[in-house]
C-alpha positions as CSV (number, residue, x, y, z in Angstrom):
1,M,-7.2,-7.7,-85.7
2,S,-5.9,-5.8,-82.6
3,I,-7.7,-5.1,-79.4
4,D,-7.5,-2.2,-77.0
5,H,-7.1,-3.2,-73.3
6,P,-7.0,-0.9,-70.3
7,S,-3.8,-2.4,-68.9
8,F,-2.0,-3.4,-72.1
9,G,-3.1,-0.8,-74.6
10,R,-3.5,-1.8,-78.2
11,M,-2.6,-5.5,-78.5
12,D,-1.5,-7.4,-81.5
13,A,-3.9,-10.1,-82.5
14,N,-1.4,-12.9,-81.8
15,R,-0.1,-11.6,-78.5
16,V,-1.1,-13.9,-75.6
17,I,-1.5,-12.6,-72.1
18,I,0.0,-15.0,-69.5
19,F,-2.2,-14.9,-66.3
20,D,-0.4,-16.7,-63.5
21,T,-2.5,-17.9,-60.6
22,T,0.2,-19.8,-58.7
23,L,-0.3,-17.5,-55.7
24,R,-4.1,-18.0,-55.6
25,D,-5.4,-21.2,-57.3
26,G,-2.0,-22.9,-57.0
27,E,-1.8,-22.3,-53.3
28,Q,-5.1,-24.0,-52.8
29,S,-3.4,-27.3,-53.6
30,P,-3.8,-29.8,-50.7
31,G,-0.7,-29.6,-48.6
32,F,0.5,-26.3,-50.1
33,S,0.6,-23.0,-48.4
34,M,2.8,-19.9,-48.4
35,N,3.4,-17.2,-45.8
36,L,3.7,-13.6,-46.6
37,A,7.5,-13.6,-47.1
38,E,7.3,-16.6,-49.4
39,K,4.5,-15.0,-51.5
40,L,6.5,-11.9,-51.9
41,R,9.6,-13.9,-53.1
42,M,7.4,-15.8,-55.5
43,A,5.8,-12.7,-56.8
44,E,9.2,-11.2,-57.5
45,A,10.2,-14.4,-59.4
46,L,7.0,-14.3,-61.4
47,E,7.6,-10.7,-62.5
48,E,11.2,-11.6,-63.5
49,L,9.8,-14.5,-65.5
50,G,7.7,-12.1,-67.4
51,V,4.1,-13.0,-66.5
52,D,1.6,-10.3,-67.6
53,V,-0.9,-10.8,-64.7
54,M,-0.4,-12.4,-61.4
55,E,-3.4,-13.4,-59.3
56,A,-2.1,-12.6,-55.9
57,G,-4.9,-13.9,-53.7
58,F,-8.5,-13.8,-52.4
59,P,-8.5,-10.7,-50.1
60,V,-11.8,-11.3,-48.4
61,A,-10.8,-14.8,-47.3
62,S,-8.6,-13.6,-44.5
63,K,-6.5,-10.8,-43.2
64,G,-3.4,-12.7,-44.3
65,D,-4.7,-13.0,-47.8
66,F,-5.6,-9.3,-47.9
67,D,-2.1,-8.3,-46.6
68,S,-0.4,-10.5,-49.1
69,V,-2.3,-9.0,-52.1
70,Y,-1.7,-5.5,-50.7
71,Q,2.0,-5.9,-50.2
72,I,2.5,-7.6,-53.5
73,A,0.7,-4.7,-55.1
74,Q,3.2,-2.4,-53.4
75,K,6.2,-4.4,-54.5
76,V,5.4,-5.4,-58.1
77,K,6.4,-2.8,-60.7
78,N,5.4,-4.0,-64.2
79,T,3.0,-7.0,-63.8
80,V,-0.7,-6.5,-63.3
81,V,-1.7,-7.5,-59.8
82,C,-5.1,-9.2,-59.7
83,A,-7.4,-9.9,-56.7
84,L,-10.1,-12.5,-56.7
85,A,-13.7,-11.7,-55.6
86,R,-17.1,-13.3,-55.9
87,S,-19.5,-11.3,-58.0
88,G,-22.1,-11.4,-55.3
89,G,-20.0,-11.4,-52.2
90,K,-21.1,-8.8,-49.7
91,N,-17.6,-7.4,-49.1
92,D,-15.6,-9.2,-51.8
93,I,-15.4,-6.4,-54.4
94,A,-14.6,-3.7,-51.9
95,S,-11.9,-5.8,-50.2
96,A,-10.3,-6.6,-53.6
97,G,-10.4,-3.0,-54.6
98,E,-8.7,-1.9,-51.4
99,A,-6.1,-4.7,-51.7
100,I,-5.0,-3.7,-55.2
101,K,-5.0,0.1,-54.5
102,P,-1.2,0.4,-54.3
103,A,-0.6,-1.4,-57.6
104,R,0.6,0.5,-60.7
105,R,-1.8,-1.7,-62.6
106,G,-4.5,-3.6,-60.8
107,R,-7.3,-5.9,-61.8
108,I,-10.4,-7.3,-60.0
109,H,-11.3,-10.8,-61.1
110,N,-14.9,-11.6,-60.1
111,F,-16.8,-14.8,-60.7
112,I,-20.0,-16.7,-60.1
113,S,-21.2,-20.2,-61.1
114,T,-23.3,-20.5,-64.2
115,S,-23.9,-24.2,-64.8
116,P,-27.3,-25.7,-64.0
117,L,-25.6,-28.0,-61.4
118,H,-23.9,-25.2,-59.6
119,M,-26.8,-22.8,-59.7
120,K,-29.2,-25.4,-58.3
121,Y,-27.1,-27.0,-55.6
122,K,-24.3,-24.6,-54.8
123,L,-25.8,-21.1,-55.2
124,R,-29.5,-22.1,-55.0
125,M,-30.2,-19.2,-57.4
126,E,-32.4,-18.9,-60.4
127,P,-30.7,-18.0,-63.7
128,E,-32.2,-14.5,-63.7
129,T,-30.8,-13.8,-60.3
130,V,-27.4,-15.0,-61.4
131,L,-27.6,-12.5,-64.3
132,E,-28.4,-9.7,-61.9
133,V,-25.4,-10.6,-59.7
134,I,-23.1,-10.6,-62.7
135,E,-24.2,-7.1,-63.7
136,A,-24.0,-5.7,-60.1
137,G,-20.6,-7.3,-59.5
138,N,-18.9,-6.0,-62.6
139,R,-20.3,-2.5,-62.2
140,A,-19.1,-2.5,-58.6
141,A,-15.6,-3.6,-59.7
142,R,-15.4,-0.8,-62.3
143,Q,-15.6,1.6,-59.4
144,F,-12.1,0.5,-58.4
145,T,-10.4,-0.2,-61.7
146,D,-10.9,-0.1,-65.5
147,D,-9.3,-3.6,-65.7
148,V,-12.1,-6.0,-64.7
149,E,-12.2,-9.7,-65.4
150,W,-15.3,-11.9,-65.1
151,S,-15.4,-15.7,-64.9
152,A,-18.2,-18.1,-65.4
153,E,-17.4,-20.8,-62.8
154,D,-18.0,-24.2,-64.3
155,G,-18.4,-22.4,-67.6
156,S,-17.6,-25.5,-69.7
157,R,-20.7,-27.3,-68.3
158,T,-23.0,-24.2,-68.7
159,E,-25.8,-24.3,-71.3
160,P,-24.6,-22.4,-74.4
161,D,-27.5,-20.0,-74.7
162,F,-27.3,-19.1,-71.0
163,L,-23.5,-18.7,-71.2
164,C,-23.9,-16.2,-74.0
165,R,-26.4,-14.2,-71.9
166,C,-24.0,-14.2,-69.0
167,V,-21.0,-13.0,-71.1
168,E,-23.1,-10.3,-72.8
169,T,-24.2,-9.1,-69.3
170,A,-20.7,-9.0,-68.0
171,I,-19.4,-7.1,-71.0
172,R,-22.3,-4.6,-70.8
173,A,-21.5,-4.1,-67.1
174,G,-17.8,-3.2,-67.8
175,A,-15.8,-6.4,-67.9
176,T,-12.8,-6.2,-70.2
177,T,-11.7,-9.8,-69.9
178,I,-14.0,-12.8,-70.0
179,N,-12.8,-16.1,-68.6
180,I,-14.5,-19.4,-69.4
181,P,-12.9,-22.0,-67.0
182,D,-13.1,-25.7,-67.3
183,T,-13.4,-25.7,-63.5
184,V,-13.6,-29.5,-63.0
185,G,-11.4,-30.6,-65.9
186,Y,-14.2,-32.3,-67.7
187,S,-13.9,-30.9,-71.2
188,T,-12.0,-32.1,-74.3
189,P,-10.1,-29.8,-76.7
190,E,-13.1,-30.0,-79.1
191,D,-15.4,-28.8,-76.4
192,M,-13.2,-25.8,-75.6
193,A,-12.8,-24.8,-79.3
194,R,-16.6,-24.9,-79.7
195,I,-17.3,-22.8,-76.6
196,F,-15.0,-20.0,-77.6
197,A,-15.9,-20.0,-81.2
198,D,-19.6,-19.9,-80.2
199,L,-19.2,-16.9,-77.8
200,R,-17.1,-14.9,-80.2
201,A,-19.6,-15.4,-83.0
202,R,-22.8,-14.8,-81.0
203,V,-22.2,-12.3,-78.2
204,P,-22.5,-8.6,-78.9
205,G,-19.3,-6.7,-78.0
206,A,-17.2,-9.9,-78.0
207,D,-14.8,-8.3,-80.4
208,G,-13.9,-5.7,-77.9
209,V,-12.8,-7.9,-75.0
210,I,-10.1,-10.4,-74.3
211,F,-11.3,-14.0,-73.9
212,S,-9.4,-16.1,-71.3
213,T,-9.1,-19.9,-70.7
214,H,-8.5,-21.5,-67.3
215,N,-8.2,-25.3,-67.5
216,H,-7.9,-27.8,-64.7
217,N,-6.1,-31.1,-65.3
218,D,-8.4,-33.8,-63.9
219,L,-8.3,-35.8,-67.1
220,G,-4.8,-34.7,-68.0
221,L,-6.1,-32.3,-70.7
222,G,-5.3,-28.9,-69.2
223,V,-2.6,-27.9,-71.6
224,A,-4.3,-29.4,-74.6
225,N,-7.5,-27.6,-73.8
226,T,-5.6,-24.3,-73.4
227,I,-4.0,-24.7,-76.8
228,A,-7.5,-25.5,-78.3
229,A,-8.9,-22.3,-76.7
230,L,-6.1,-20.2,-78.1
231,K,-6.7,-21.6,-81.6
232,A,-10.4,-20.7,-81.2
233,G,-9.7,-17.0,-80.3
234,A,-8.8,-16.9,-76.6
235,R,-5.9,-14.5,-76.0
236,Q,-5.3,-15.0,-72.2
237,V,-4.3,-18.2,-70.6
238,E,-4.6,-18.9,-66.9
239,C,-2.0,-21.3,-65.6
240,T,0.4,-22.1,-62.7
241,I,4.0,-22.9,-62.2
242,N,4.5,-26.7,-62.1
243,G,0.8,-27.1,-62.8
244,I,-0.1,-26.9,-59.1
245,G,-3.7,-26.3,-58.1
246,E,-6.9,-27.8,-56.8
247,R,-7.2,-31.6,-57.1
248,A,-5.1,-32.6,-60.2
249,G,-3.9,-29.1,-60.7
250,N,-4.0,-26.5,-63.5
251,A,-2.5,-26.3,-66.9
252,A,1.2,-25.8,-66.4
253,L,2.7,-22.5,-67.4
254,E,6.0,-24.0,-68.5
255,E,4.4,-26.5,-70.7
256,I,2.1,-24.0,-72.4
257,I,5.0,-21.6,-73.0
258,M,7.3,-24.3,-74.5
259,V,4.5,-25.6,-76.7
260,L,4.0,-22.2,-78.2
261,R,7.8,-21.7,-78.6
262,T,8.6,-25.1,-80.0
263,R,5.5,-25.3,-82.3
264,H,5.5,-21.7,-83.5
265,D,5.1,-23.1,-87.0
266,V,1.4,-24.0,-86.3
267,L,0.9,-21.8,-83.2
268,P,2.0,-18.3,-84.2
269,Y,1.5,-16.7,-80.8
270,T,3.9,-14.6,-78.8
271,T,4.3,-14.0,-75.0
272,G,6.5,-12.0,-72.8
273,I,7.9,-15.0,-70.9
274,H,11.7,-15.3,-70.4
275,T,11.9,-19.1,-70.9
276,E,15.5,-19.4,-69.5
277,R,14.0,-18.6,-66.1
278,L,11.4,-21.4,-66.2
279,L,13.5,-23.9,-64.3
280,R,14.6,-21.6,-61.5
281,T,11.1,-20.4,-61.0
282,S,9.9,-24.0,-60.9
283,R,12.6,-24.9,-58.3
284,M,11.8,-21.9,-56.2
285,L,8.1,-22.9,-56.0
286,A,9.1,-26.5,-55.1
287,T,11.3,-25.2,-52.3
288,I,8.6,-22.9,-50.9
289,T,5.8,-25.5,-51.0
290,G,7.9,-28.4,-50.0
291,F,6.6,-30.4,-53.0
292,D,9.1,-31.8,-55.5
293,V,8.4,-31.9,-59.2
294,Q,8.0,-35.5,-60.5
295,P,11.1,-36.7,-62.3
296,N,9.4,-37.2,-65.6
297,K,7.5,-33.8,-65.5
298,A,7.7,-32.1,-68.9
299,I,10.2,-29.2,-69.2
300,V,11.3,-28.9,-65.6
301,G,11.5,-32.6,-64.3
302,R,15.0,-33.9,-63.8
303,N,14.5,-36.5,-66.4
304,A,13.1,-34.1,-69.0
305,F,16.5,-34.0,-70.9
306,A,17.9,-37.4,-69.6
307,H,18.7,-40.2,-72.0
308,E,19.3,-43.8,-70.9
309,S,18.6,-45.8,-74.0
310,G,21.7,-46.6,-75.9
311,I,20.1,-45.8,-79.2
312,H,19.0,-42.4,-77.9
313,Q,22.4,-41.6,-76.4
314,D,24.1,-42.4,-79.7
315,G,21.7,-40.1,-81.5
316,I,22.2,-37.3,-79.0
317,L,26.0,-37.5,-79.3
318,K,25.7,-37.2,-83.1
319,N,23.1,-34.5,-83.1
320,A,21.0,-33.4,-80.1
321,A,18.0,-32.6,-82.3
322,T,17.6,-36.3,-83.0
323,Y,15.9,-36.8,-79.6
324,E,15.6,-33.2,-78.1
325,I,13.0,-30.9,-79.5
326,M,14.3,-28.0,-77.4
327,T,17.6,-27.2,-75.8
328,P,18.0,-27.7,-72.0
329,E,19.5,-24.2,-71.8
330,S,16.4,-22.7,-73.4
331,V,14.4,-23.4,-70.2
332,G,17.3,-22.8,-67.7
333,W,19.1,-26.1,-67.3
334,N,22.8,-25.7,-66.8
335,R,25.5,-28.2,-68.0
336,S,28.3,-26.7,-66.0
337,S,31.1,-29.1,-65.1
338,L,32.4,-27.1,-62.2
339,V,33.0,-29.6,-59.3
340,L,33.0,-28.4,-55.7
341,G,34.7,-30.2,-52.8
342,K,35.9,-29.6,-49.3
343,H,38.7,-27.3,-50.5
344,S,36.4,-25.0,-52.4
345,G,36.1,-21.4,-51.2
346,R,33.2,-19.0,-50.7
347,A,33.7,-17.4,-54.2
348,A,33.5,-20.7,-56.0
349,F,30.5,-21.7,-53.9
350,R,28.8,-18.4,-54.7
351,D,29.5,-18.7,-58.4
352,K,28.1,-22.2,-58.5
353,L,24.9,-21.2,-56.7
354,K,24.5,-18.3,-59.2
355,A,24.8,-20.6,-62.1
356,M,22.1,-22.8,-60.6
357,G,19.7,-19.9,-60.2
358,Y,20.3,-18.9,-56.6
359,E,21.2,-15.3,-57.3
360,N,19.4,-13.4,-54.5
361,L,20.4,-15.2,-51.3
362,E,20.5,-13.1,-48.2
363,E,23.9,-13.0,-46.6
364,A,22.7,-14.9,-43.5
365,Q,21.2,-17.6,-45.8
366,F,24.4,-17.8,-47.9
367,N,26.6,-18.1,-44.8
368,E,24.5,-20.9,-43.3
369,A,24.4,-22.7,-46.6
370,F,28.2,-22.4,-47.0
371,S,28.7,-23.7,-43.5
372,R,26.4,-26.8,-44.2
373,F,28.2,-27.3,-47.5
374,K,31.6,-27.5,-45.8
375,D,30.3,-29.9,-43.3
376,L,28.8,-32.0,-46.0
377,A,32.0,-31.9,-48.0
378,D,33.9,-33.3,-45.0
379,R,31.5,-36.3,-45.0
380,K,31.0,-36.9,-48.8
381,K,33.5,-37.7,-51.4
382,V,31.6,-36.0,-54.3
383,I,29.3,-33.0,-54.0
384,Y,26.6,-33.2,-56.8
385,D,24.4,-30.3,-58.0
386,E,21.5,-32.1,-56.4
387,D,23.3,-32.0,-53.0
388,L,23.7,-28.2,-53.3
389,V,20.0,-27.8,-54.3
390,A,18.9,-29.8,-51.3
391,L,20.9,-28.0,-48.7
392,V,20.4,-24.5,-50.1
393,D,16.7,-25.1,-50.4
394,D,16.6,-25.8,-46.7
395,E,18.1,-22.4,-46.0
396,V,16.1,-20.3,-48.4
397,R,12.8,-21.6,-47.0
398,D,11.3,-19.0,-44.7
399,H,11.7,-20.8,-41.3
400,A,9.2,-18.4,-39.7
401,R,8.5,-19.2,-36.1
402,I,10.3,-22.5,-35.6
403,R,13.9,-23.3,-36.6
404,F,15.9,-26.5,-36.2
405,V,19.1,-26.2,-34.0
406,A,20.3,-29.6,-32.9
407,L,19.4,-33.2,-32.4
408,D,20.9,-36.2,-30.4
409,V,19.3,-39.6,-30.7
410,T,20.0,-43.0,-29.1
411,A,18.4,-46.1,-30.5
412,G,18.9,-49.8,-30.7
413,S,17.2,-53.2,-30.3
414,R,17.6,-53.4,-26.5
415,R,15.9,-50.2,-25.3
416,P,13.4,-47.6,-26.4
417,A,14.8,-44.8,-28.6
418,T,15.3,-41.4,-27.1
419,A,15.7,-38.0,-28.7
420,D,17.1,-34.8,-27.3
421,L,16.1,-31.9,-29.5
422,V,16.8,-28.2,-29.6
423,L,14.6,-25.8,-31.5
424,E,14.4,-22.0,-31.8
425,V,10.8,-21.0,-31.3
426,D,9.9,-17.3,-31.8
427,G,13.5,-16.5,-31.3
428,K,13.8,-18.4,-28.0
429,R,15.9,-21.5,-27.6
430,E,13.8,-24.5,-26.4
431,E,14.8,-28.0,-25.5
432,G,12.8,-31.2,-25.5
433,H,13.3,-34.9,-24.5
434,A,11.2,-37.8,-25.6
435,E,11.0,-41.5,-26.1
436,G,9.5,-43.4,-29.0
437,Q,9.0,-46.7,-30.8
438,G,12.0,-45.9,-32.9
439,P,14.4,-42.9,-33.5
440,V,12.0,-41.1,-35.9
441,D,9.1,-41.5,-33.5
442,A,11.2,-40.3,-30.6
443,A,12.4,-37.2,-32.6
444,F,8.8,-36.3,-33.6
445,N,7.6,-36.8,-30.0
446,A,10.4,-34.4,-29.0
447,I,9.0,-31.8,-31.4
448,R,5.6,-32.2,-29.8
449,A,7.2,-31.7,-26.4
450,I,8.5,-28.3,-27.4
451,V,5.6,-27.2,-29.7
452,A,2.3,-28.6,-28.6
453,H,-0.1,-29.3,-31.5
454,D,-2.8,-31.8,-32.5
455,A,-1.7,-32.4,-36.1
456,T,-1.5,-36.0,-37.2
457,L,1.2,-37.4,-39.4
458,Q,-0.3,-38.4,-42.8
459,L,2.9,-39.1,-44.8
460,Y,6.5,-39.8,-44.0
461,S,8.8,-40.5,-46.9
462,V,12.5,-40.7,-47.2
463,G,14.6,-40.7,-50.4
464,A,18.2,-40.2,-51.4
465,V,19.2,-37.0,-53.1
466,T,22.0,-38.8,-55.0
467,E,23.5,-42.2,-55.2
468,G,25.8,-43.9,-52.6
469,S,25.6,-44.8,-49.0
470,D,26.9,-41.3,-48.1
471,A,24.0,-39.6,-50.0
472,Q,22.0,-36.9,-48.4
473,A,18.5,-37.9,-47.4
474,R,15.5,-35.9,-48.5
475,T,12.5,-36.4,-46.3
476,S,8.9,-35.4,-47.0
477,V,6.3,-35.0,-44.2
478,R,2.6,-34.3,-44.5
479,L,0.6,-33.1,-41.5
480,E,-3.2,-32.8,-41.1
481,E,-5.0,-30.7,-38.6
482,G,-8.7,-29.9,-38.7
483,G,-8.9,-30.7,-42.4
484,K,-5.9,-28.6,-43.3
485,L,-3.0,-30.4,-45.0
486,V,0.6,-29.1,-45.2
487,D,3.7,-30.7,-46.7
488,G,7.2,-30.1,-45.5
489,Q,10.7,-31.1,-46.8
490,G,14.1,-31.4,-45.2
491,A,17.5,-32.6,-46.4
492,D,20.6,-33.6,-44.5
493,A,23.3,-36.3,-44.6
494,D,21.8,-37.6,-41.4
495,T,18.4,-39.1,-42.1
496,L,17.0,-38.3,-38.7
497,V,18.0,-34.6,-39.0
498,S,16.4,-34.5,-42.4
499,A,13.2,-35.9,-40.9
500,V,13.1,-33.3,-38.2
501,R,13.8,-30.5,-40.7
502,A,10.9,-31.7,-42.8
503,Y,8.5,-31.9,-39.8
504,V,9.5,-28.4,-38.7
505,H,9.0,-27.0,-42.2
506,A,5.5,-28.5,-42.3
507,L,4.7,-27.3,-38.8
508,N,5.7,-23.7,-39.8
509,K,3.3,-23.9,-42.7
510,L,0.5,-25.2,-40.5
511,L,0.9,-22.3,-38.2
512,V,0.3,-20.0,-41.2
513,K,-2.6,-22.0,-42.4
514,R,-4.4,-21.9,-39.0
515,D,-5.1,-18.2,-39.5
516,R,-7.0,-18.7,-42.7
517,A,-10.7,-19.2,-43.0
518,E,-13.1,-19.7,-45.9
519,P,-15.4,-16.7,-46.6
520,A,-19.0,-17.1,-45.8
521,A,-21.1,-18.8,-48.5
522,L,-23.3,-16.7,-50.8
523,D,-26.9,-16.4,-49.9
524,A,-29.6,-17.0,-52.6
C-alpha cells in the first residue's frame, strides 16, 4: 500500500523516512552545544548523508535557535527542514512558521504531553483541554505549511483509548505525520509493536498518514524499539548521529540504517541514506561537540572492525565474512596504507585528508593543519591516522570568540607552577600570567585572568591519541555554569597545550550557551 505525503509525494509502502534530530534533540545532550556556523556545517553533512528530514531547532526557545533554523532553511536544498513547537505555546507555532519560511520544503513539528503523569503534574490540564490544544495547534500549523507533524509526548505511557482520541484529533486537524515517542525510554519492543498496531487498526484516517517512532535509550532499547515500530507499520524513524540526546540519548541513526541494510532479508525497507558517509558524519559531530564516540560503539567506534582474538584474526584472514557481517568500507572506514612523515608535501597531506573524509576544509584551516602536521612530524617518528584526525579536528572546530595562540609554563617540586598564556579574544591579542598548584592549574588560572568567568571545572581527562611516549595527548574538559554543561576537547603533542585547547573549546561553547533560555512553561 502506498501513501501520499505533502513533502514526498506517493511513497512506496516499504520506504522509510529518516528524520534526523541531531540538531535539536541531540544538541540537548548535557555538555553538548553548537553555534550557528557549526549547525550549518552539520546540516550540510546531514543533507549529503541523505536524511529526508532534519529537525533544525526550537525557534521560540531563543533568537539563536530561530536564526539557526532560518539559515539552515535557506541553505538546505533537498532535505525537509523541520522546526519544533509546542501545540499550545503562545508564540511557538508562529515562530516555527517564520523560521522555516525560506525552506524549499518545510515542516512544523508540534507536540504536547498525553500521559496521565504528564498531564497531571507537568501540564496541569484535563484530558479534554489537551484534545482542544491538539486541534488548535495543528490547525495553526497548517496555516504555514501542508507538512505538519504531531507528537504525543510520553506517548508510550499514555492510556491506549486516550491516545487513539489524540491521534484522531490531530489527523482531523491536519497533521500528516503522527509521532508516538518513547520519551523516557521505558518501553520494550513488544510495547511499541502493540501501540502502533493498535493505532493503525482503531483510528479513523490512520491509513492516510505516516506514523513515526522516536525512541530514547534509557534502557538500551532505542534501536530495538525502532525496528519493532517499523515492523508494526511505522514508516518514519526519528534518530540522531552517534545516538546523542537527552539523558542516555536517542536511537542511533547509523545503527538503524545498518540493521536495515544488513538484515534486509527480514526487514525489506529502503532509505535514502548514503552509508559510506556514516563514519565521516559521525566524526564531524564528535569534532563539533567535543565528545568522542566510545571505542566499542557499533558501526562507527574505532573497535567496530578491530579483531584481537587469534581465532578471529585467523578467520578474517581466510574470509572476512567469518567475523564481519558488513564491510568497513560500506560505512566509510578507509584501509589506506599511505604513510605520512616529515618529508610529505601539501599535496600528499591534502590527499590523505580527503581519503579520511576531510573534503571541505577552508584554506586557512588547511594551512594551519598542515603547519601543525609538519611540527608534529618533526617530533614524532610515525604519524598515524589518529594523529591527523586529532590535529585536524582542532582546526575545523569553529573557534568563535577565543583562540589559543601560545603557552609557556614553568613547574617543578621546589616552587609554584606559573603559566604565561596568549589568547586571541574577539580578534584582539591578550596575555595572562598566573600561578597554580601545578602546571595545569596555573594554565587554567591564566585563562581566567584573560577571560573572566564563573564556570567550574567538572571534568578533566587526558588520554593518548596513539601509543608511545611521543604520542599526542587528547584532553577532555567539562565546564559548568548556572546549570549549563559544556564539553571541550583539544589535542597536541604537549599535554599542557592540549589541556588549554580543550578548556578554550569548552569556554567558546559556554559563551554560545549563555544566550539560550528555556521558553516559558505552558499555562493550564
